[in-house]
Coordinates of C-alpha atoms and ligand atoms in Angstrom, one line a residue:
M1 CA 94.7 120.8 97.4
N2 CA 98.0 119.2 98.3
K3 CA 97.2 117.8 101.7
I4 CA 96.8 114.1 101.9
H5 CA 94.2 113.2 104.6
I6 CA 95.2 110.3 106.7
F7 CA 92.3 108.1 107.6
D8 CA 93.4 105.6 110.2
T9 CA 91.5 102.3 110.3
T10 CA 93.7 100.5 112.9
L11 CA 90.7 100.2 115.2
R12 CA 88.3 98.9 112.5
D13 CA 90.0 97.1 109.6
G14 CA 93.2 96.5 111.7
E15 CA 91.2 95.1 114.6
Q16 CA 89.7 92.5 112.2
V17 CA 92.9 90.5 112.6
P18 CA 92.2 87.3 114.4
G19 CA 93.5 87.6 118.0
C20 CA 94.0 91.4 117.9
K21 CA 90.7 92.4 119.5
L22 CA 90.9 95.3 121.9
N23 CA 88.7 96.3 124.7
T24 CA 87.2 99.8 125.0
T25 CA 89.9 101.1 127.4
E26 CA 92.6 99.9 125.0
K27 CA 90.9 101.4 122.0
I28 CA 90.5 104.8 123.7
E29 CA 94.3 104.8 124.5
V30 CA 95.1 104.0 120.9
A31 CA 92.6 106.7 119.7
L32 CA 94.2 109.4 121.9
R33 CA 97.6 108.5 120.6
L34 CA 96.4 108.6 117.0
E35 CA 94.9 112.0 117.6
A36 CA 98.3 113.2 119.0
L37 CA 100.1 111.6 116.0
G38 CA 98.0 113.9 113.8
V39 CA 95.7 111.6 111.8
D40 CA 92.7 113.4 110.3
I41 CA 90.1 110.7 110.7
I42 CA 89.9 107.7 113.1
E43 CA 87.7 104.9 111.9
A44 CA 86.7 103.8 115.4
G45 CA 84.7 100.7 114.6
F46 CA 81.6 99.1 113.1
P47 CA 78.9 100.0 115.6
I48 CA 76.2 97.5 114.5
S49 CA 78.6 94.6 114.7
S50 CA 78.5 94.2 118.5
P51 CA 77.5 96.1 121.6
G52 CA 81.2 96.3 122.6
D53 CA 82.1 97.9 119.3
F54 CA 79.1 100.3 119.6
Q55 CA 80.3 101.3 123.0
S56 CA 83.9 101.8 121.8
V57 CA 82.9 104.1 119.0
Q58 CA 80.7 106.0 121.3
Q59 CA 83.4 106.5 123.9
I60 CA 86.1 107.4 121.4
A61 CA 83.6 109.9 119.9
A62 CA 83.2 111.4 123.4
T63 CA 86.9 111.5 124.2
V64 CA 88.9 112.8 121.2
K65 CA 88.5 116.4 120.2
D66 CA 90.6 117.4 117.2
V67 CA 89.9 114.6 114.8
T68 CA 87.0 113.3 112.8
V69 CA 85.5 110.1 114.2
C70 CA 84.1 107.6 111.7
G71 CA 81.8 104.6 112.1
L72 CA 81.4 101.9 109.4
S73 CA 78.1 100.6 108.2
R74 CA 76.7 98.5 105.4
A75 CA 74.2 100.0 103.0
V76 CA 71.5 98.9 105.5
L77 CA 69.3 101.5 107.2
K78 CA 69.7 100.0 110.7
D79 CA 73.5 99.9 110.4
I80 CA 73.5 103.6 109.5
E81 CA 71.2 104.4 112.4
A82 CA 73.5 102.5 114.8
A83 CA 76.6 104.3 113.4
A84 CA 74.8 107.7 113.8
E85 CA 73.8 106.9 117.3
A86 CA 77.3 105.8 118.4
L87 CA 78.8 108.9 116.8
R88 CA 76.3 111.3 118.5
P89 CA 78.9 112.6 121.0
A90 CA 81.5 113.3 118.3
R91 CA 82.5 116.9 117.5
R92 CA 83.2 115.8 113.9
P93 CA 81.2 112.7 113.1
R94 CA 81.5 110.8 109.8
I95 CA 79.4 107.8 108.6
H96 CA 81.2 105.4 106.3
T97 CA 78.7 103.5 104.3
G98 CA 78.7 101.5 101.1
I99 CA 78.2 98.4 99.1
G100 CA 80.0 96.0 96.7
T101 CA 80.2 97.3 93.1
S102 CA 82.1 94.6 91.3
D103 CA 80.1 92.1 89.2
S104 CA 81.3 89.4 91.5
H105 CA 79.9 91.1 94.6
I106 CA 76.7 92.2 92.8
R107 CA 76.0 88.6 91.7
A108 CA 77.4 86.5 94.5
K109 CA 76.7 88.7 97.5
F110 CA 73.5 90.5 96.5
N111 CA 72.0 88.5 93.7
A112 CA 71.2 91.9 92.2
T113 CA 71.8 94.0 89.1
R114 CA 74.1 96.9 88.6
E115 CA 71.1 99.3 88.5
E116 CA 69.7 98.0 91.8
I117 CA 73.1 98.4 93.5
L118 CA 73.4 102.0 92.1
E119 CA 70.0 102.7 93.7
R120 CA 71.0 101.2 97.0
A121 CA 74.2 103.2 97.0
V122 CA 72.3 106.5 96.5
Q123 CA 69.7 105.5 99.1
C124 CA 72.3 104.7 101.8
V125 CA 74.1 108.0 101.3
K126 CA 70.9 109.9 101.5
W127 CA 69.9 108.1 104.6
A128 CA 73.2 108.8 106.3
K129 CA 72.9 112.5 105.4
N130 CA 69.9 112.7 107.6
F131 CA 72.2 112.3 110.6
V132 CA 75.6 113.8 109.6
D133 CA 77.0 116.2 107.0
D134 CA 80.1 114.2 106.5
V135 CA 79.3 110.9 104.7
E136 CA 81.9 108.7 103.1
F137 CA 80.7 106.1 100.5
Y138 CA 82.8 103.0 99.8
A139 CA 82.4 101.0 96.6
E140 CA 83.6 97.7 97.9
D141 CA 85.8 95.7 95.5
A142 CA 86.2 98.9 93.4
G143 CA 89.6 97.4 92.4
R144 CA 87.8 94.8 90.3
T145 CA 84.8 97.0 89.3
D146 CA 84.3 98.1 85.7
N147 CA 85.5 101.7 85.5
E148 CA 82.6 103.0 83.4
Y149 CA 80.1 101.6 86.0
L150 CA 82.2 102.8 88.9
A151 CA 82.2 106.3 87.5
R152 CA 78.4 106.3 87.3
V153 CA 78.2 105.1 91.0
V154 CA 80.7 107.8 92.1
E155 CA 78.8 110.5 90.3
A156 CA 75.5 109.4 91.8
V157 CA 76.7 109.2 95.4
I158 CA 78.4 112.6 95.2
A159 CA 75.1 114.0 93.8
A160 CA 73.4 112.3 96.8
G161 CA 75.7 114.2 99.2
A162 CA 78.8 112.0 99.7
T163 CA 81.8 114.2 100.8
V164 CA 84.4 111.4 100.3
V165 CA 84.3 108.4 98.0
N166 CA 86.4 105.5 98.9
I167 CA 87.8 103.3 96.1
P168 CA 88.9 100.1 97.9
D169 CA 91.1 97.5 96.3
T170 CA 89.4 95.1 98.7
T171 CA 91.2 92.0 97.5
G172 CA 94.6 93.6 96.9
Y173 CA 94.4 92.6 93.2
C174 CA 95.4 95.8 91.3
L175 CA 98.8 96.6 90.0
P176 CA 100.0 100.2 90.9
Y177 CA 99.5 101.4 87.3
Q178 CA 96.0 99.9 87.2
Y179 CA 94.9 101.5 90.5
G180 CA 96.5 104.8 89.4
E181 CA 94.6 104.7 86.1
K182 CA 91.3 103.9 87.9
I183 CA 91.7 107.0 90.1
A184 CA 92.7 109.1 87.0
F185 CA 89.7 107.7 85.1
L186 CA 87.3 108.8 87.9
M187 CA 89.0 112.2 88.2
N188 CA 88.5 112.7 84.4
N189 CA 85.1 111.2 83.9
V190 CA 83.0 112.0 86.9
P191 CA 81.5 115.5 86.2
N192 CA 80.9 116.4 89.9
I193 CA 84.3 115.0 91.1
D194 CA 85.3 118.5 92.5
K195 CA 82.5 118.2 95.1
A196 CA 84.2 115.2 96.9
I197 CA 87.5 113.7 97.8
L198 CA 88.6 110.3 96.4
S199 CA 90.1 107.9 99.0
C200 CA 92.5 105.0 98.6
H201 CA 91.8 101.9 100.7
C202 CA 94.3 99.2 99.5
H203 CA 94.8 95.7 100.8
N204 CA 98.1 94.0 100.8
D205 CA 97.4 90.5 99.3
L206 CA 100.2 90.9 96.7
G207 CA 102.3 93.2 98.8
L208 CA 101.2 96.3 96.8
A209 CA 99.0 98.2 99.2
T210 CA 101.5 101.0 99.8
A211 CA 102.5 101.3 96.1
N212 CA 98.8 101.3 95.0
S213 CA 97.9 104.0 97.5
I214 CA 100.8 106.2 96.3
A215 CA 99.7 105.6 92.7
G216 CA 96.2 106.7 93.8
I217 CA 97.3 110.0 95.3
M218 CA 99.6 110.7 92.3
S219 CA 96.5 110.5 90.2
G220 CA 94.4 112.8 92.3
A221 CA 93.1 111.0 95.3
R222 CA 93.5 113.1 98.5
Q223 CA 92.8 110.6 101.3
I224 CA 94.6 107.4 102.2
E225 CA 93.1 104.7 104.5
C226 CA 95.7 102.9 106.4
T227 CA 96.7 101.2 109.6
I228 CA 99.6 101.3 112.0
N229 CA 102.1 98.5 111.1
G230 CA 99.9 97.7 108.1
I231 CA 97.7 95.3 110.1
G232 CA 94.3 94.3 108.8
E233 CA 92.3 91.6 107.1
R234 CA 94.4 88.8 105.6
A235 CA 97.7 90.3 104.5
G236 CA 96.7 93.6 105.9
N237 CA 96.1 97.2 104.8
T238 CA 98.4 100.0 103.6
S239 CA 100.9 100.9 106.4
L240 CA 100.4 104.4 107.7
E241 CA 104.1 104.9 108.5
E242 CA 105.1 103.9 105.0
V243 CA 102.8 106.2 103.1
V244 CA 103.5 109.1 105.4
M245 CA 107.3 108.7 105.0
I246 CA 107.0 108.3 101.2
I247 CA 105.2 111.6 101.0
N248 CA 107.7 113.1 103.4
Q249 CA 110.8 111.8 101.5
H250 CA 109.5 112.6 98.0
Q251 CA 108.9 116.4 98.4
H252 CA 108.9 116.7 94.6
L253 CA 105.4 115.2 94.7
G254 CA 104.3 118.5 96.3
L255 CA 102.1 116.7 98.8
Y256 CA 102.0 116.6 102.6
T257 CA 100.3 115.1 105.7
D258 CA 99.9 116.5 109.2
I259 CA 101.5 113.5 110.8
D260 CA 104.2 114.1 113.5
T261 CA 106.6 111.6 112.1
R262 CA 108.6 111.5 115.4
Q263 CA 105.7 109.6 116.9
L264 CA 105.7 106.8 114.3
N265 CA 107.9 104.3 116.2
P266 CA 106.3 104.8 119.6
M267 CA 102.9 104.5 118.0
S268 CA 103.9 101.3 116.2
R269 CA 105.1 99.8 119.6
L270 CA 101.9 100.8 121.3
V271 CA 99.8 99.0 118.7
S272 CA 102.1 96.0 118.6
D273 CA 102.1 95.7 122.4
T274 CA 98.4 96.3 122.9
M275 CA 97.3 93.9 120.1
R276 CA 100.1 91.4 121.0
M277 CA 101.1 91.4 117.3
P278 CA 104.9 91.6 116.8
V279 CA 106.3 93.7 114.0
Q280 CA 108.4 91.9 111.5
P281 CA 112.1 93.0 112.0
N282 CA 112.5 94.0 108.3
K283 CA 109.4 96.2 108.3
A284 CA 110.0 99.6 106.7
I285 CA 110.3 102.5 109.2
V286 CA 109.3 100.6 112.3
G287 CA 110.9 97.2 112.1
G288 CA 113.7 96.4 114.6
N289 CA 116.2 96.2 111.7
A290 CA 115.1 99.3 109.8
F291 CA 118.1 101.2 111.0
S292 CA 120.6 98.4 111.5
H293 CA 123.7 97.8 109.3
S294 CA 125.4 94.5 109.3
S295 CA 127.4 94.0 106.1
G296 CA 131.0 95.2 106.0
I297 CA 130.6 97.3 102.8
H298 CA 127.5 99.1 104.2
Q299 CA 129.0 99.6 107.6
D300 CA 132.1 101.2 106.2
G301 CA 130.1 103.6 104.0
F302 CA 127.6 104.4 106.9
L303 CA 130.5 105.2 109.3
K304 CA 132.0 107.6 106.8
D305 CA 128.6 109.3 106.1
A306 CA 125.3 108.0 107.4
Q307 CA 123.5 109.1 104.2
T308 CA 125.4 106.6 102.1
Y309 CA 123.0 103.9 103.4
E310 CA 120.2 105.7 105.2
I311 CA 117.6 107.8 103.6
I312 CA 115.8 108.6 106.8
N313 CA 117.4 109.8 110.1
P314 CA 116.0 107.4 112.8
E315 CA 115.3 110.4 115.0
Q316 CA 112.9 111.7 112.4
V317 CA 110.6 108.7 112.9
G318 CA 111.2 108.3 116.7
A319 CA 113.4 105.2 116.3
D320 CA 116.5 104.3 118.4
S321 CA 119.7 105.5 116.8
S322 CA 121.2 103.4 114.0
K323 CA 122.9 100.2 115.0
I324 CA 126.1 98.7 113.7
V325 CA 125.5 95.0 114.1
L326 CA 128.5 92.7 114.2
T327 CA 128.2 89.4 112.3
A328 CA 130.6 87.3 110.2
R329 CA 129.7 89.7 107.3
S330 CA 131.0 92.8 109.2
G331 CA 134.3 94.5 108.4
R332 CA 137.2 96.0 110.3
S333 CA 135.9 99.5 110.5
A334 CA 132.7 98.3 112.2
L335 CA 134.7 96.2 114.6
A336 CA 137.0 99.2 115.5
Y337 CA 133.9 101.5 115.8
R338 CA 132.2 99.1 118.3
F339 CA 135.4 98.7 120.3
R340 CA 135.7 102.5 120.5
K341 CA 132.2 102.7 121.8
L342 CA 133.3 100.4 124.6
G343 CA 136.3 102.6 125.4
H344 CA 139.0 100.6 123.5
E345 CA 141.2 102.5 121.0
F346 CA 143.2 99.9 119.0
N347 CA 145.7 100.6 116.3
R348 CA 145.5 99.1 112.8
D349 CA 147.7 96.1 113.7
E350 CA 145.7 95.3 116.8
V351 CA 142.4 95.6 114.9
D352 CA 143.9 93.2 112.3
Q353 CA 144.8 90.7 115.0
L354 CA 141.4 91.1 116.6
Y355 CA 139.5 90.8 113.3
A356 CA 140.9 87.3 112.7
E357 CA 139.7 86.2 116.1
F358 CA 136.4 88.0 115.7
L359 CA 135.7 86.1 112.4
I360 CA 136.3 82.8 114.1
M361 CA 133.9 83.7 116.9
A362 CA 131.4 85.3 114.5
D363 CA 131.2 82.1 112.3
Q364 CA 130.1 80.3 115.4
K365 CA 127.5 82.8 116.6
K366 CA 124.7 84.7 114.9
E367 CA 125.7 88.1 116.3
I368 CA 128.6 89.4 118.4
H369 CA 127.6 91.4 121.4
D370 CA 129.4 93.8 123.8
E371 CA 130.3 91.0 126.2
D372 CA 132.0 89.0 123.4
L373 CA 133.9 92.1 122.4
Q374 CA 135.1 92.6 125.9
K375 CA 136.5 89.1 125.9
L376 CA 138.2 89.7 122.5
A377 CA 139.7 93.0 123.8
T378 CA 141.5 91.1 126.5
L379 CA 143.5 89.3 123.8
V380 CA 145.2 92.5 122.8
V381 CA 145.6 93.7 126.3
V382 CA 147.3 90.4 127.2
S383 CA 149.7 90.5 124.2
V384 CA 150.6 94.2 125.0
E385 CA 151.3 93.3 128.6
R386 CA 153.7 90.5 127.5
Ligands
LIG401 O1 88.4 96.5 102.1 C1 87.3 97.1 102.0 O2 86.6 97.1 101.0 C2 86.7 97.6 103.3 C3 85.5 98.4 103.1 C4 84.5 98.0 104.2 C5 85.8 99.9 103.2 O3 87.3 97.5 104.3
LIG402 ZN1 89.4 96.9 104.0

């Protein structure tokens, strides 16, 4: 009841990022690492979309062993058949099928009525059930779908056999309290909700994907759909590393995942390198600066006790050890610490003297490196020799 299933869609929604397309060999490498990381479900692709994607899903299905492999489809019979065929070698196959449920999707995309969409939703789940037991239904644009109607759709697809019902905030529009209330509404108003798991699939158009997913699980959803480094359509999806570490850090929520957190940084680097998509330095958990301290006040506190400014030990997420970065905002204790690391023990007067020189240098440069410190150190050595 308290396990949050991690559904990784790096290879499907993540791979929709322009310029991030992977070939089958690269996808298999990522899939194997996701399996080792401990994700519960890998969404391997959208088999009907291209022969290459079909082949990738098929080969991933044949390669991984301890994880569910999922293929996306629209609520279209030939899509579902293609997904079923690609997933045939999988030990644990899942078909992910669905349709837009917001009035905007119903009118603009399908020129249909709510009742017609409800019927198609049920039909696609029933069709998918002919091929696999595990069928996930997505109500696209659920974030902007009327809750009463959404509850009717969710009840009907569960009755048709859906094991998981995905409630995507496709446009990243919801505020966390609204998304949380939506999940709570479904938990409280869908009579057969105990027969399925609700899933959060949040996009990051307003920077709220992670917050919305957490609001969703706090209201009863038990699966999060996410990507490594938060990559995905437009502003991206929920970041796997962020939701996993939020659940890990906030034990009072009483929730857990099966992710091996020490693999988060290596996994992030693999995806970034393979997709040739750099990670922003200030990205939580996996950014280059996530464990760097540069202001004097922070450095002083951190050097006295790391927990003053770090809530996560970098080792816990497989990151390099914390860095004390020297800039014109750094203080004496950080300077003395970095000198000590280079083998120079200076007394207080010497550090004072060096600090004045350091600030002049630091005002001219963005960052002071070891070679700059070695030059500075000679100033003291020279004055001592005299
Ligand atoms: O964002 C979305 O609604 C999706 C669905 C296809 C699940 O990616
Ligand atoms: Zn999506």
